[in-house]
Amino acid sequence: MLRLVSLKLGRLYRYVKLAVVGVLAAALALNSPSLLASLQRNELAERRFLALNKCPACWGTSWCRKFLNGQLRLESWGRLRLLDFLNVKNVYFARYGEPREGSRRVVLKRLGSARELADIDAKICRRATGRGRCDLLQALHATEFASINGDVRLLTPEVVEGWSDLVHCPSQRLLDRLVRRYAETKDSGSFLLRNLKDSERMQLLITLAFNPEPLVLQSFPSDEGWPFAKYLGACGRMVAVNYVGEELWSYFSAPWEKRVDLAWQLMEIAEQLTNNDFEFALYLLDVSFDNFAVGPRDGKVIIVDAENVLVADKRLIKQNKPENWDVWYESKFDDCDKEACLSFSKEILCTRVTVDHNYYAICQNLLSRHATWRGTSGGLLHDPPAEIAKDGRLEALLDECANPKKRYGRFQAAKELREYLGRLSNNVR
């Protein structure tokens, strides 16, 4: 009965949202003579809508020609500014077309809510003038972003440490990778910061400090097998990434076989981000159903929100040998009353070589009975077939992975869970 109630609540959430959109659209159609004009207008070709006036306190300009030439157009509902209050995250869907080629769907992100973007300006002003409002472009030249000028050869850890999750504990190797793979410059490929133009360098630093998601996508690209959405480009405070597919949430009630395959992929992602040949551990600090999407054709699970990713350089940890560096770290289970809770210590993530955080995050927030989201509970693997429920092995592995009872139990449970799900979905490779 509880399961039925929770599923109904999830559906009710969607229906209410659709109803609100419908009512607002009807009201707009009845009361606004400019409805047709607003639908025909292409705001993506307007400098003000893109916040180009904020540059170089912006995310980049590599795609500005495409935007300003009208090669991108918002999909129908995205053109109605009256509905922006529903779009809290400032994420838009658009069609992008090249000459002589068909159009394709892309995702556009402002990388923050209206309030968060206003806070960026206020923080820059306070750093420069001590006041919350100022001439932004003038203020930039009085901040630490401007002090890292063309005379600075390298971006170094002591300068940017703690600016964001990505560089909470940066190594020189990581920073060189960020600069070398920076996509908002025509001369990418060099790890030397001084090879960037002043505006490019400023944009890189602003992005690193306020929302490093584009840098994660650029530095760990999907083309090389990393499980992130493909970065396309930016214009002002609008970033374009490849459209992956529907959110993982939309598969909550999918057939059992499909959910098993998705769960197996999620555990594989946890493993890849934790243990890889590059010896970078990428820890997901924000794990929820809407941070992942599934490709409609290949069924591949991809991370579509990478703002809160902490990168620890295992090679540097092994070299420096901080206290307890080789002691396995077990994340503490967090049985809170909110959605998508996680308990972690950034300091420990930065100083241990063997950490179970990613397994814990995926199991607790997505797969196990402890996962809750939009009025539902039970996780992605809810309501297994009778024979699997009777066997009890899946439930035991999920429980041990989310809330281990044995010392280092999560490490072993995660390994066995990956293998078990692989067998169930015939994905053993």
mmCIF file with all atom_site columns, N, CA and C in Angstrom, residues 70-112:
data_model
loop_
_atom_site.group_PDB
_atom_site.id
_atom_site.type_symbol
_atom_site.label_atom_id
_atom_site.label_alt_id
_atom_site.label_comp_id
_atom_site.label_asym_id
_atom_site.label_entity_id
_atom_site.label_seq_id
_atom_site.pdbx_PDB_ins_code
_atom_site.Cartn_x
_atom_site.Cartn_y
_atom_site.Cartn_z
_atom_site.occupancy
_atom_site.B_iso_or_equiv
_atom_site.pdbx_formal_charge
_atom_site.auth_seq_id
_atom_site.auth_comp_id
_atom_site.auth_asym_id
_atom_site.auth_atom_id
_atom_site.pdbx_PDB_model_num
ATOM 1   N N  . GLY A 1 70  ? 21.734 32.919 -35.082 1.00 0.00 ? 70  GLY A N  1
ATOM 2   C CA . GLY A 1 70  ? 20.419 32.298 -35.097 1.00 0.00 ? 70  GLY A CA 1
ATOM 3   C C  . GLY A 1 70  ? 20.419 30.801 -35.333 1.00 0.00 ? 70  GLY A C  1
ATOM 4   N N  . GLN A 1 71  ? 21.549 30.145 -35.105 1.00 0.00 ? 71  GLN A N  1
ATOM 5   C CA . GLN A 1 71  ? 21.616 28.694 -35.317 1.00 0.00 ? 71  GLN A CA 1
ATOM 6   C C  . GLN A 1 71  ? 21.012 27.903 -34.160 1.00 0.00 ? 71  GLN A C  1
ATOM 7   N N  . LEU A 1 72  ? 20.691 28.585 -33.082 1.00 0.00 ? 72  LEU A N  1
ATOM 8   C CA . LEU A 1 72  ? 20.026 27.941 -31.951 1.00 0.00 ? 72  LEU A CA 1
ATOM 9   C C  . LEU A 1 72  ? 18.703 28.642 -31.689 1.00 0.00 ? 72  LEU A C  1
ATOM 10  N N  . ARG A 1 73  ? 17.672 27.842 -31.457 1.00 0.00 ? 73  ARG A N  1
ATOM 11  C CA . ARG A 1 73  ? 16.355 28.385 -31.146 1.00 0.00 ? 73  ARG A CA 1
ATOM 12  C C  . ARG A 1 73  ? 15.756 27.603 -29.996 1.00 0.00 ? 73  ARG A C  1
ATOM 13  N N  . LEU A 1 74  ? 15.215 28.346 -29.027 1.00 0.00 ? 74  LEU A N  1
ATOM 14  C CA . LEU A 1 74  ? 14.553 27.687 -27.912 1.00 0.00 ? 74  LEU A CA 1
ATOM 15  C C  . LEU A 1 74  ? 13.343 26.913 -28.395 1.00 0.00 ? 74  LEU A C  1
ATOM 16  N N  . GLU A 1 75  ? 13.107 25.750 -27.764 1.00 0.00 ? 75  GLU A N  1
ATOM 17  C CA . GLU A 1 75  ? 11.892 25.012 -28.076 1.00 0.00 ? 75  GLU A CA 1
ATOM 18  C C  . GLU A 1 75  ? 10.689 25.770 -27.526 1.00 0.00 ? 75  GLU A C  1
ATOM 19  N N  . SER A 1 76  ? 9.517  25.505 -28.063 1.00 0.00 ? 76  SER A N  1
ATOM 20  C CA . SER A 1 76  ? 8.324  26.339 -27.911 1.00 0.00 ? 76  SER A CA 1
ATOM 21  C C  . SER A 1 76  ? 8.098  26.927 -26.529 1.00 0.00 ? 76  SER A C  1
ATOM 22  N N  . TRP A 1 77  ? 7.927  26.067 -25.499 1.00 0.00 ? 77  TRP A N  1
ATOM 23  C CA . TRP A 1 77  ? 7.596  26.601 -24.173 1.00 0.00 ? 77  TRP A CA 1
ATOM 24  C C  . TRP A 1 77  ? 8.738  27.402 -23.575 1.00 0.00 ? 77  TRP A C  1
ATOM 25  N N  . GLY A 1 78  ? 9.951  27.099 -23.976 1.00 0.00 ? 78  GLY A N  1
ATOM 26  C CA . GLY A 1 78  ? 11.093 27.829 -23.450 1.00 0.00 ? 78  GLY A CA 1
ATOM 27  C C  . GLY A 1 78  ? 11.130 29.278 -23.870 1.00 0.00 ? 78  GLY A C  1
ATOM 28  N N  . ARG A 1 79  ? 10.315 29.644 -24.877 1.00 0.00 ? 79  ARG A N  1
ATOM 29  C CA . ARG A 1 79  ? 10.305 31.030 -25.352 1.00 0.00 ? 79  ARG A CA 1
ATOM 30  C C  . ARG A 1 79  ? 9.400  31.922 -24.513 1.00 0.00 ? 79  ARG A C  1
ATOM 31  N N  . LEU A 1 80  ? 8.592  31.327 -23.648 1.00 0.00 ? 80  LEU A N  1
ATOM 32  C CA . LEU A 1 80  ? 7.646  32.102 -22.855 1.00 0.00 ? 80  LEU A CA 1
ATOM 33  C C  . LEU A 1 80  ? 8.267  32.478 -21.510 1.00 0.00 ? 80  LEU A C  1
ATOM 34  N N  . ARG A 1 81  ? 8.638  33.732 -21.362 1.00 0.00 ? 81  ARG A N  1
ATOM 35  C CA . ARG A 1 81  ? 9.294  34.191 -20.133 1.00 0.00 ? 81  ARG A CA 1
ATOM 36  C C  . ARG A 1 81  ? 8.354  34.112 -18.926 1.00 0.00 ? 81  ARG A C  1
ATOM 37  N N  . LEU A 1 82  ? 7.036  34.096 -19.163 1.00 0.00 ? 82  LEU A N  1
ATOM 38  C CA . LEU A 1 82  ? 6.083  34.000 -18.065 1.00 0.00 ? 82  LEU A CA 1
ATOM 39  C C  . LEU A 1 82  ? 6.262  32.701 -17.291 1.00 0.00 ? 82  LEU A C  1
ATOM 40  N N  . LEU A 1 83  ? 6.817  31.681 -17.959 1.00 0.00 ? 83  LEU A N  1
ATOM 41  C CA . LEU A 1 83  ? 6.972  30.374 -17.323 1.00 0.00 ? 83  LEU A CA 1
ATOM 42  C C  . LEU A 1 83  ? 8.334  30.202 -16.655 1.00 0.00 ? 83  LEU A C  1
ATOM 43  N N  . ASP A 1 84  ? 9.134  31.257 -16.635 1.00 0.00 ? 84  ASP A N  1
ATOM 44  C CA . ASP A 1 84  ? 10.484 31.138 -16.077 1.00 0.00 ? 84  ASP A CA 1
ATOM 45  C C  . ASP A 1 84  ? 10.487 30.757 -14.596 1.00 0.00 ? 84  ASP A C  1
ATOM 46  N N  . PHE A 1 85  ? 9.409  31.098 -13.879 1.00 0.00 ? 85  PHE A N  1
ATOM 47  C CA . PHE A 1 85  ? 9.401  30.773 -12.450 1.00 0.00 ? 85  PHE A CA 1
ATOM 48  C C  . PHE A 1 85  ? 9.379  29.265 -12.222 1.00 0.00 ? 85  PHE A C  1
ATOM 49  N N  . LEU A 1 86  ? 8.941  28.493 -13.232 1.00 0.00 ? 86  LEU A N  1
ATOM 50  C CA . LEU A 1 86  ? 8.982  27.035 -13.134 1.00 0.00 ? 86  LEU A CA 1
ATOM 51  C C  . LEU A 1 86  ? 10.381 26.498 -13.443 1.00 0.00 ? 86  LEU A C  1
ATOM 52  N N  . ASN A 1 87  ? 11.176 27.307 -14.123 1.00 0.00 ? 87  ASN A N  1
ATOM 53  C CA . ASN A 1 87  ? 12.509 26.890 -14.563 1.00 0.00 ? 87  ASN A CA 1
ATOM 54  C C  . ASN A 1 87  ? 13.552 27.434 -13.592 1.00 0.00 ? 87  ASN A C  1
ATOM 55  N N  . VAL A 1 88  ? 13.490 26.950 -12.348 1.00 0.00 ? 88  VAL A N  1
ATOM 56  C CA . VAL A 1 88  ? 14.347 27.488 -11.287 1.00 0.00 ? 88  VAL A CA 1
ATOM 57  C C  . VAL A 1 88  ? 15.824 27.315 -11.616 1.00 0.00 ? 88  VAL A C  1
ATOM 58  N N  . LYS A 1 89  ? 16.186 26.211 -12.234 1.00 0.00 ? 89  LYS A N  1
ATOM 59  C CA . LYS A 1 89  ? 17.592 25.927 -12.513 1.00 0.00 ? 89  LYS A CA 1
ATOM 60  C C  . LYS A 1 89  ? 18.105 26.629 -13.763 1.00 0.00 ? 89  LYS A C  1
ATOM 61  N N  . ASN A 1 90  ? 17.208 27.348 -14.480 1.00 0.00 ? 90  ASN A N  1
ATOM 62  C CA . ASN A 1 90  ? 17.622 28.038 -15.707 1.00 0.00 ? 90  ASN A CA 1
ATOM 63  C C  . ASN A 1 90  ? 18.241 27.086 -16.726 1.00 0.00 ? 90  ASN A C  1
ATOM 64  N N  . VAL A 1 91  ? 17.546 25.980 -16.956 1.00 0.00 ? 91  VAL A N  1
ATOM 65  C CA . VAL A 1 91  ? 17.955 25.007 -17.972 1.00 0.00 ? 91  VAL A CA 1
ATOM 66  C C  . VAL A 1 91  ? 16.928 25.042 -19.089 1.00 0.00 ? 91  VAL A C  1
ATOM 67  N N  . TYR A 1 92  ? 17.414 25.181 -20.332 1.00 0.00 ? 92  TYR A N  1
ATOM 68  C CA . TYR A 1 92  ? 16.538 25.293 -21.495 1.00 0.00 ? 92  TYR A CA 1
ATOM 69  C C  . TYR A 1 92  ? 16.858 24.190 -22.501 1.00 0.00 ? 92  TYR A C  1
ATOM 70  N N  . PHE A 1 93  ? 15.846 23.834 -23.285 1.00 0.00 ? 93  PHE A N  1
ATOM 71  C CA . PHE A 1 93  ? 16.054 22.916 -24.400 1.00 0.00 ? 93  PHE A CA 1
ATOM 72  C C  . PHE A 1 93  ? 15.937 23.705 -25.694 1.00 0.00 ? 93  PHE A C  1
ATOM 73  N N  . ALA A 1 94  ? 16.843 23.447 -26.617 1.00 0.00 ? 94  ALA A N  1
ATOM 74  C CA . ALA A 1 94  ? 16.881 24.212 -27.867 1.00 0.00 ? 94  ALA A CA 1
ATOM 75  C C  . ALA A 1 94  ? 17.220 23.288 -29.030 1.00 0.00 ? 94  ALA A C  1
ATOM 76  N N  . ARG A 1 95  ? 16.960 23.797 -30.231 1.00 0.00 ? 95  ARG A N  1
ATOM 77  C CA . ARG A 1 95  ? 17.360 23.103 -31.459 1.00 0.00 ? 95  ARG A CA 1
ATOM 78  C C  . ARG A 1 95  ? 18.568 23.836 -32.032 1.00 0.00 ? 95  ARG A C  1
ATOM 79  N N  . TYR A 1 96  ? 19.561 23.053 -32.403 1.00 0.00 ? 96  TYR A N  1
ATOM 80  C CA . TYR A 1 96  ? 20.776 23.609 -32.981 1.00 0.00 ? 96  TYR A CA 1
ATOM 81  C C  . TYR A 1 96  ? 20.978 22.998 -34.359 1.00 0.00 ? 96  TYR A C  1
ATOM 82  N N  . GLY A 1 97  ? 21.197 23.853 -35.350 1.00 0.00 ? 97  GLY A N  1
ATOM 83  C CA . GLY A 1 97  ? 21.388 23.360 -36.705 1.00 0.00 ? 97  GLY A CA 1
ATOM 84  C C  . GLY A 1 97  ? 22.565 24.002 -37.399 1.00 0.00 ? 97  GLY A C  1
ATOM 85  N N  . GLU A 1 98  ? 23.335 23.182 -38.082 1.00 0.00 ? 98  GLU A N  1
ATOM 86  C CA . GLU A 1 98  ? 24.420 23.659 -38.924 1.00 0.00 ? 98  GLU A CA 1
ATOM 87  C C  . GLU A 1 98  ? 23.904 23.733 -40.364 1.00 0.00 ? 98  GLU A C  1
ATOM 88  N N  . PRO A 1 99  ? 24.453 24.649 -41.185 1.00 0.00 ? 99  PRO A N  1
ATOM 89  C CA . PRO A 1 99  ? 24.063 24.702 -42.595 1.00 0.00 ? 99  PRO A CA 1
ATOM 90  C C  . PRO A 1 99  ? 24.269 23.343 -43.268 1.00 0.00 ? 99  PRO A C  1
ATOM 91  N N  . ARG A 1 100 ? 23.289 22.950 -44.067 1.00 0.00 ? 100 ARG A N  1
ATOM 92  C CA . ARG A 1 100 ? 23.321 21.693 -44.818 1.00 0.00 ? 100 ARG A CA 1
ATOM 93  C C  . ARG A 1 100 ? 23.212 20.463 -43.934 1.00 0.00 ? 100 ARG A C  1
ATOM 94  N N  . GLU A 1 101 ? 22.922 20.669 -42.661 1.00 0.00 ? 101 GLU A N  1
ATOM 95  C CA . GLU A 1 101 ? 22.744 19.541 -41.749 1.00 0.00 ? 101 GLU A CA 1
ATOM 96  C C  . GLU A 1 101 ? 21.408 19.694 -41.031 1.00 0.00 ? 101 GLU A C  1
ATOM 97  N N  . GLY A 1 102 ? 20.876 18.592 -40.545 1.00 0.00 ? 102 GLY A N  1
ATOM 98  C CA . GLY A 1 102 ? 19.645 18.646 -39.783 1.00 0.00 ? 102 GLY A CA 1
ATOM 99  C C  . GLY A 1 102 ? 19.878 19.223 -38.399 1.00 0.00 ? 102 GLY A C  1
ATOM 100 N N  . SER A 1 103 ? 18.802 19.620 -37.739 1.00 0.00 ? 103 SER A N  1
ATOM 101 C CA . SER A 1 103 ? 18.934 20.176 -36.398 1.00 0.00 ? 103 SER A CA 1
ATOM 102 C C  . SER A 1 103 ? 18.938 19.057 -35.366 1.00 0.00 ? 103 SER A C  1
ATOM 103 N N  . ARG A 1 104 ? 19.484 19.358 -34.209 1.00 0.00 ? 104 ARG A N  1
ATOM 104 C CA . ARG A 1 104 ? 19.487 18.397 -33.107 1.00 0.00 ? 104 ARG A CA 1
ATOM 105 C C  . ARG A 1 104 ? 19.198 19.132 -31.813 1.00 0.00 ? 104 ARG A C  1
ATOM 106 N N  . ARG A 1 105 ? 18.781 18.381 -30.842 1.00 0.00 ? 105 ARG A N  1
ATOM 107 C CA . ARG A 1 105 ? 18.427 18.967 -29.558 1.00 0.00 ? 105 ARG A CA 1
ATOM 108 C C  . ARG A 1 105 ? 19.672 19.167 -28.711 1.00 0.00 ? 105 ARG A C  1
ATOM 109 N N  . VAL A 1 106 ? 19.764 20.312 -28.064 1.00 0.00 ? 106 VAL A N  1
ATOM 110 C CA . VAL A 1 106 ? 20.858 20.589 -27.137 1.00 0.00 ? 106 VAL A CA 1
ATOM 111 C C  . VAL A 1 106 ? 20.256 21.140 -25.852 1.00 0.00 ? 106 VAL A C  1
ATOM 112 N N  . VAL A 1 107 ? 21.058 21.133 -24.805 1.00 0.00 ? 107 VAL A N  1
ATOM 113 C CA . VAL A 1 107 ? 20.639 21.671 -23.513 1.00 0.00 ? 107 VAL A CA 1
ATOM 114 C C  . VAL A 1 107 ? 21.442 22.930 -23.239 1.00 0.00 ? 107 VAL A C  1
ATOM 115 N N  . LEU A 1 108 ? 20.754 23.984 -22.847 1.00 0.00 ? 108 LEU A N  1
ATOM 116 C CA . LEU A 1 108 ? 21.404 25.246 -22.517 1.00 0.00 ? 108 LEU A CA 1
ATOM 117 C C  . LEU A 1 108 ? 21.263 25.497 -21.026 1.00 0.00 ? 108 LEU A C  1
ATOM 118 N N  . LYS A 1 109 ? 22.352 25.893 -20.390 1.00 0.00 ? 109 LYS A N  1
ATOM 119 C CA . LYS A 1 109 ? 22.365 26.122 -18.946 1.00 0.00 ? 109 LYS A CA 1
ATOM 120 C C  . LYS A 1 109 ? 22.967 27.483 -18.624 1.00 0.00 ? 109 LYS A C  1
ATOM 121 N N  . ARG A 1 110 ? 22.301 28.186 -17.715 1.00 0.00 ? 110 ARG A N  1
ATOM 122 C CA . ARG A 1 110 ? 22.902 29.411 -17.191 1.00 0.00 ? 110 ARG A CA 1
ATOM 123 C C  . ARG A 1 110 ? 23.844 29.110 -16.028 1.00 0.00 ? 110 ARG A C  1
ATOM 124 N N  . LEU A 1 111 ? 23.831 27.871 -15.560 1.00 0.00 ? 111 LEU A N  1
ATOM 125 C CA . LEU A 1 111 ? 24.689 27.401 -14.464 1.00 0.00 ? 111 LEU A CA 1
ATOM 126 C C  . LEU A 1 111 ? 24.334 28.047 -13.129 1.00 0.00 ? 111 LEU A C  1
ATOM 127 N N  . GLY A 1 112 ? 23.075 28.356 -12.951 1.00 0.00 ? 112 GLY A N  1
ATOM 128 C CA . GLY A 1 112 ? 22.642 28.898 -11.677 1.00 0.00 ? 112 GLY A CA 1
ATOM 129 C C  . GLY A 1 112 ? 21.268 29.525 -11.790 1.00 0.00 ? 112 GLY A C  1
#
